Coordinates of C-alpha atoms and ligand atoms in Angstrom, one line a residue:
M1 CA 70.0 -20.9 -29.4
N2 CA 68.5 -23.1 -26.7
G3 CA 64.8 -23.5 -27.4
E4 CA 63.5 -20.5 -25.0
V5 CA 66.0 -17.8 -26.6
L6 CA 64.7 -19.4 -30.1
T7 CA 60.8 -18.9 -29.1
L8 CA 61.8 -15.5 -28.0
K9 CA 63.6 -14.9 -31.2
V10 CA 60.9 -15.6 -33.2
A11 CA 57.8 -13.5 -31.1
E12 CA 60.1 -10.7 -31.5
T13 CA 60.6 -11.4 -35.0
A14 CA 56.6 -11.2 -35.6
D15 CA 55.9 -8.9 -33.4
R16 CA 58.1 -6.4 -35.5
E17 CA 56.7 -7.7 -38.8
E18 CA 52.5 -6.7 -37.3
F19 CA 54.0 -3.2 -36.5
R20 CA 55.8 -2.9 -40.1
Q21 CA 52.9 -3.4 -41.5
A22 CA 50.4 -2.1 -39.3
V23 CA 52.1 1.5 -39.9
L24 CA 53.3 0.9 -43.5
D25 CA 48.9 1.2 -44.0
G26 CA 48.2 3.9 -41.7
L27 CA 50.7 5.7 -42.9
A28 CA 50.0 5.3 -46.9
R29 CA 45.8 6.0 -45.7
S30 CA 43.6 9.4 -45.6
P31 CA 43.9 10.6 -41.8
R32 CA 46.9 8.6 -40.9
A33 CA 46.7 6.8 -37.8
I34 CA 48.6 4.0 -35.8
P35 CA 47.2 1.6 -33.4
A36 CA 47.5 2.7 -30.2
K37 CA 49.2 -0.6 -28.9
F38 CA 52.6 0.4 -30.7
L39 CA 52.4 3.3 -28.4
Y40 CA 53.6 0.5 -25.6
D41 CA 57.6 -0.9 -26.5
A42 CA 60.1 -1.2 -23.6
R43 CA 60.3 2.6 -22.9
G44 CA 56.6 2.6 -24.0
S45 CA 55.5 0.6 -21.2
A46 CA 58.5 2.6 -19.0
L47 CA 56.9 6.6 -19.8
F48 CA 53.3 4.5 -18.9
D49 CA 54.5 4.0 -15.5
D50 CA 56.0 7.3 -15.7
I51 CA 52.4 8.9 -16.3
C52 CA 50.8 7.0 -13.6
G53 CA 52.8 9.0 -11.1
L54 CA 51.5 13.0 -12.7
P55 CA 50.1 14.9 -10.6
E56 CA 47.6 16.1 -13.4
Y57 CA 47.4 11.8 -14.5
Y58 CA 44.3 11.5 -11.3
L59 CA 43.4 8.4 -13.3
T60 CA 46.2 5.8 -11.5
R61 CA 45.6 7.4 -7.9
T62 CA 41.3 7.4 -7.6
E63 CA 41.3 3.8 -9.5
T64 CA 43.1 2.8 -7.2
S65 CA 41.7 4.5 -3.5
I66 CA 38.9 2.5 -4.7
L67 CA 40.5 -0.2 -5.8
R68 CA 41.2 0.0 -2.5
E69 CA 38.8 1.1 -0.2
R70 CA 36.6 -1.8 -2.4
A71 CA 38.9 -4.8 -2.2
G72 CA 37.7 -6.6 0.3
E73 CA 33.8 -5.9 -1.2
I74 CA 35.0 -7.4 -4.8
A75 CA 37.2 -10.6 -2.9
A76 CA 33.5 -11.3 -1.1
L77 CA 31.5 -10.5 -5.4
A78 CA 34.5 -13.1 -6.9
G79 CA 34.6 -16.0 -4.3
P80 CA 37.3 -18.4 -3.3
G81 CA 39.5 -20.4 -6.0
C82 CA 38.9 -18.1 -8.2
A83 CA 41.5 -17.9 -11.7
L84 CA 42.4 -14.2 -12.3
V85 CA 43.1 -13.3 -15.5
E86 CA 43.8 -9.3 -16.0
F87 CA 43.7 -7.6 -19.4
G88 CA 46.5 -4.9 -20.4
S89 CA 48.2 -5.3 -17.6
G90 CA 50.7 -3.3 -17.6
S91 CA 53.5 -3.6 -14.5
S92 CA 50.5 -4.8 -12.4
V93 CA 50.5 -2.4 -9.1
K94 CA 47.3 -1.9 -9.0
S95 CA 46.2 -5.7 -9.7
R96 CA 48.4 -6.4 -6.2
L97 CA 44.9 -4.9 -4.4
L98 CA 43.0 -7.8 -5.9
L99 CA 45.7 -10.1 -5.4
D100 CA 46.5 -9.6 -1.5
A101 CA 42.2 -9.2 -1.0
L102 CA 41.5 -12.6 -3.0
P103 CA 41.1 -15.7 -1.4
D104 CA 43.0 -18.9 -2.2
L105 CA 43.6 -17.7 -6.0
A106 CA 43.8 -20.8 -8.1
V107 CA 46.5 -18.5 -10.4
Y108 CA 47.2 -15.5 -12.2
A109 CA 47.2 -14.7 -15.4
P110 CA 49.1 -10.9 -16.5
I111 CA 47.6 -11.0 -20.8
D112 CA 50.0 -7.5 -22.2
I113 CA 51.2 -7.1 -25.8
S114 CA 54.4 -5.0 -24.4
R115 CA 57.1 -8.3 -24.0
Q116 CA 59.5 -7.8 -22.7
H117 CA 57.9 -5.3 -19.2
L118 CA 55.6 -8.0 -18.9
D119 CA 58.4 -10.6 -18.5
E120 CA 60.1 -8.0 -16.3
S121 CA 56.6 -7.7 -13.9
A122 CA 55.3 -11.6 -14.6
R123 CA 59.6 -11.6 -12.6
R124 CA 58.6 -9.4 -9.7
L125 CA 55.5 -10.5 -8.7
G126 CA 56.7 -13.5 -8.4
R127 CA 59.3 -13.2 -5.7
D128 CA 56.9 -11.0 -3.8
Y129 CA 53.9 -13.8 -4.8
P130 CA 55.9 -16.4 -4.0
A131 CA 53.2 -19.1 -3.5
L132 CA 51.0 -17.8 -6.0
T133 CA 50.8 -19.0 -9.9
I134 CA 51.6 -16.7 -12.1
E135 CA 51.0 -17.9 -16.4
P136 CA 51.7 -14.2 -18.0
I137 CA 50.5 -14.4 -21.6
C138 CA 52.5 -11.9 -23.9
A139 CA 48.7 -11.5 -26.3
D140 CA 46.9 -8.6 -28.6
Y141 CA 43.4 -9.4 -26.3
M142 CA 41.4 -8.3 -29.0
V143 CA 42.9 -11.1 -31.0
L144 CA 42.8 -13.5 -28.7
P145 CA 41.3 -16.9 -29.0
A146 CA 41.0 -18.8 -26.2
L147 CA 43.0 -18.3 -23.0
P148 CA 45.8 -21.5 -22.9
A149 CA 45.6 -23.8 -19.6
I150 CA 45.0 -21.9 -17.4
G151 CA 42.9 -22.1 -13.5
H152 CA 41.1 -25.6 -15.4
A153 CA 40.1 -25.6 -11.0
A154 CA 39.1 -23.4 -11.0
R155 CA 35.7 -22.2 -9.1
R156 CA 35.5 -19.3 -11.6
R157 CA 37.4 -16.5 -13.7
L158 CA 37.7 -12.8 -13.1
G159 CA 39.2 -10.2 -15.5
F160 CA 40.5 -6.9 -15.0
F161 CA 40.7 -4.6 -17.3
P162 CA 41.8 -1.6 -15.2
G163 CA 43.3 1.5 -16.2
S164 CA 41.0 3.7 -18.1
T165 CA 42.3 1.2 -20.9
I166 CA 39.0 0.1 -22.4
G167 CA 39.2 3.8 -23.5
N168 CA 41.4 3.6 -26.3
L169 CA 39.2 1.6 -27.8
E170 CA 36.3 3.0 -30.7
P171 CA 32.8 1.9 -29.1
A172 CA 32.2 -0.7 -31.6
D173 CA 35.5 -2.2 -30.5
A174 CA 35.1 -1.7 -27.1
T175 CA 31.9 -4.2 -27.8
S176 CA 34.0 -6.7 -29.9
F177 CA 36.2 -6.7 -26.6
L178 CA 33.6 -7.5 -24.4
R179 CA 32.3 -9.9 -26.1
R180 CA 35.3 -11.8 -26.5
A181 CA 36.0 -11.5 -23.2
R182 CA 33.1 -12.7 -21.9
R183 CA 33.8 -15.9 -24.2
L184 CA 37.3 -16.4 -22.6
L185 CA 35.8 -15.9 -18.8
G186 CA 33.1 -18.6 -20.0
E187 CA 29.5 -19.3 -17.7
G188 CA 30.5 -17.6 -13.8
G189 CA 32.9 -15.3 -15.0
A190 CA 33.0 -12.0 -13.9
L191 CA 34.5 -8.4 -15.1
V192 CA 36.3 -5.9 -12.6
L193 CA 36.7 -2.8 -15.4
G194 CA 37.6 0.7 -14.3
A195 CA 37.1 3.6 -16.7
D196 CA 37.7 7.4 -16.4
L197 CA 34.3 9.3 -16.3
K198 CA 34.0 12.8 -18.2
K199 CA 34.2 15.9 -16.5
D200 CA 35.7 19.2 -16.9
P201 CA 37.1 19.4 -19.9
R202 CA 40.1 21.7 -18.4
L203 CA 41.1 18.8 -15.6
L204 CA 41.0 16.8 -19.3
H205 CA 43.2 18.9 -21.1
D206 CA 45.5 19.1 -17.8
A207 CA 45.8 15.7 -17.9
Y208 CA 46.7 14.9 -21.4
N209 CA 49.2 17.5 -22.0
D210 CA 51.6 17.7 -17.9
S211 CA 53.8 20.3 -17.8
A212 CA 56.3 18.3 -17.4
G213 CA 56.4 16.8 -20.3
V214 CA 56.0 13.0 -20.0
T215 CA 53.1 12.7 -22.4
A216 CA 54.5 13.9 -25.5
A217 CA 57.7 11.8 -24.8
F218 CA 55.3 8.7 -24.4
S219 CA 53.7 10.2 -27.6
L220 CA 57.1 11.1 -29.5
N221 CA 58.8 7.1 -28.2
L222 CA 56.1 6.0 -31.4
L223 CA 58.7 8.4 -33.6
R224 CA 61.3 6.1 -31.5
R225 CA 60.5 3.1 -32.5
M226 CA 59.6 3.2 -35.7
N227 CA 63.1 4.8 -35.8
R228 CA 64.9 1.8 -34.3
E229 CA 62.4 -1.2 -35.9
L230 CA 61.8 -0.4 -38.8
H231 CA 64.5 1.9 -40.0
A232 CA 62.8 5.2 -40.0
N233 CA 64.5 8.7 -40.4
F234 CA 61.8 10.9 -37.8
N235 CA 63.5 13.4 -36.3
L236 CA 61.7 13.7 -34.1
E237 CA 62.4 17.9 -32.9
S238 CA 60.3 18.1 -36.2
F239 CA 57.3 16.6 -34.3
A240 CA 54.9 17.8 -31.1
H241 CA 52.2 15.7 -29.3
E242 CA 49.1 17.1 -29.8
A243 CA 46.1 15.8 -27.2
F244 CA 42.7 17.7 -26.9
Y245 CA 39.2 17.3 -25.8
N246 CA 36.8 16.0 -27.7
S247 CA 33.7 16.8 -26.1
E248 CA 31.5 15.6 -29.2
E249 CA 32.7 12.6 -29.0
G250 CA 33.0 12.6 -26.0
R251 CA 36.8 11.7 -26.1
I252 CA 40.6 12.9 -26.1
E253 CA 41.8 13.0 -28.9
I254 CA 46.0 12.7 -29.2
Y255 CA 47.9 13.0 -32.5
L256 CA 51.8 13.3 -34.0
R257 CA 52.3 16.7 -35.5
S258 CA 54.4 17.4 -38.4
L259 CA 55.8 20.3 -37.6
C260 CA 56.8 21.4 -40.9
D261 CA 57.0 20.2 -44.2
Q262 CA 58.8 17.0 -44.3
S263 CA 59.8 13.6 -45.6
V264 CA 60.3 10.7 -43.8
V265 CA 61.2 6.7 -44.5
V266 CA 60.1 4.0 -43.5
A267 CA 60.7 0.5 -43.9
G268 CA 62.2 1.4 -47.0
R269 CA 58.6 3.6 -48.1
R270 CA 58.8 7.7 -48.5
F271 CA 56.6 9.2 -46.9
T272 CA 56.2 13.8 -47.2
F273 CA 53.9 15.4 -44.2
S274 CA 53.3 19.1 -44.5
A275 CA 53.4 21.3 -41.9
G276 CA 50.6 20.6 -39.7
E277 CA 49.3 17.1 -40.9
R278 CA 49.3 14.1 -38.2
I279 CA 49.5 11.3 -37.2
H280 CA 46.5 10.3 -35.4
T281 CA 47.7 8.1 -31.9
E282 CA 45.4 7.4 -30.1
Y283 CA 41.7 7.8 -28.3
S284 CA 40.8 7.7 -25.0
Y285 CA 36.8 7.9 -25.0
K286 CA 35.3 9.0 -21.4
Y287 CA 32.6 7.8 -20.4
D288 CA 29.0 8.7 -17.9
L289 CA 27.6 5.6 -16.0
A290 CA 24.1 5.2 -18.4
G291 CA 27.0 4.5 -21.3
L292 CA 28.2 2.1 -19.0
E293 CA 25.7 -0.1 -19.0
A294 CA 24.6 0.2 -21.7
L295 CA 28.2 -0.8 -23.1
A296 CA 28.3 -3.4 -20.7
R297 CA 25.4 -4.7 -22.0
S298 CA 26.5 -4.5 -25.6
G299 CA 29.1 -6.8 -24.8
G300 CA 27.7 -9.5 -22.8
F301 CA 27.7 -8.4 -19.6
T302 CA 25.3 -7.0 -16.4
V303 CA 26.5 -3.8 -14.1
G304 CA 26.0 -5.5 -10.5
R305 CA 27.9 -2.7 -8.7
T306 CA 29.8 0.4 -9.2
W307 CA 31.9 2.5 -6.7
T308 CA 33.8 5.8 -7.6
D309 CA 35.7 8.5 -6.1
P310 CA 33.6 11.3 -3.9
A311 CA 33.9 14.0 -6.7
G312 CA 33.4 10.9 -9.4
L313 CA 36.1 11.1 -11.4
F314 CA 35.8 7.6 -12.1
A315 CA 34.3 4.6 -11.7
V316 CA 35.1 0.4 -11.4
A317 CA 32.1 -1.3 -12.0
W318 CA 31.8 -4.4 -11.2
L319 CA 30.6 -7.2 -14.2
E320 CA 28.7 -10.3 -14.7
A321 CA 28.6 -12.9 -17.9
I322 CA 24.7 -13.0 -19.2
P323 CA 23.3 -16.2 -18.8
Ligands
LIG401 C1 47.0 1.9 -20.6 S1 47.9 1.0 -20.4 C2 47.5 0.5 -18.6 C3 48.1 -0.2 -17.4 C4 47.4 -1.1 -16.5 N1 46.2 -2.1 -16.5 C5 46.7 0.1 -15.4 O1 45.9 0.2 -15.5 O2 47.9 0.9 -14.9 C6 47.4 0.2 -21.3 C7 48.1 -1.4 -21.1 O3 47.3 -2.4 -22.4 C8 48.7 -2.5 -23.1 N2 47.4 -3.6 -24.4 C9 47.5 -1.5 -24.9 N3 47.0 -2.5 -26.2 C10 46.9 -3.8 -25.7 C11 46.5 -5.0 -26.9 N4 45.6 -4.4 -27.8 N5 46.9 -6.6 -26.7 C12 47.7 -5.8 -24.8 N6 48.1 -5.0 -24.5 C13 47.0 -4.0 -24.5 C14 50.1 -2.2 -22.7 O4 51.4 -3.0 -23.5 C15 49.6 -1.2 -21.9 O5 50.6 -1.7 -20.5

């Protein structure tokens, strides 16, 4: 086994052990909950890409249109010679709009927890941008202590956190994330943040309950992942995806609901579910512009600019690190 393969095996074993611990803790808790980051194995990431193309999922096309229109302005604010650090980069599709616009980019560092998907996306990007230095970082951005030696020569570090991924974090975690990003980006750092806005709950409901059932497949994939990686025996037919907007909390809530009384073995432990019992898998918080500004400030940033689409569905904000 060569060194690179061995390092990968060690990393995959650590990933699996973290998943096992989180699942066993999450299923033993009441109410049951598994952190959303585990939705993204290779298949989960591919399904998320499919979600991005759904007619009901206005988020991706709306954010992309804002970024396309504002890429020049963002590049002017960033200036030449930046290091671009993306949090939760997925397939790095929107990133290309910034890569094309930013002058003399020193390095692009995509950070994602989905190891195989990150490697494949970085390889594709390398083929399309042969002159660009790409430093993929497979890590949990909630605990990443420092950026490896990237962009030392860069004039400033520019963070990019699109996709309404900030919405998956509960407010206190969103603040912790921003504080960490502020530290990682350093003095003079800036962050381009994409956040979904509060709107007609019917639009929100449809975005997370698409008619083709892709979002349901994405949710249920968590059970499939447990079956594969943790020797679980979930019957995917006995659980259903459930997503609804909680207007009091200003968030979409997503669960896997047990359709009958049943028991399941996961990593050698038995768990019983009664009909209707749920496992929480994800939140997607929706913001208004005042809430976004307050969040930015709590995380050590000020909002320099905010751009929205004409219908006010989505916001992209330029945040600057408070010195
Ligand atoms: C909602 S998707 C957004 C993907 C892409 N940025 C976009 O805008 O389409 C969230 C991405 O963040 C990654 N992710 C989720 N939680 C993470 C964590 N704690 N650390 C690192 N990456 C994470 C997922 O693997 C996924 O690629």
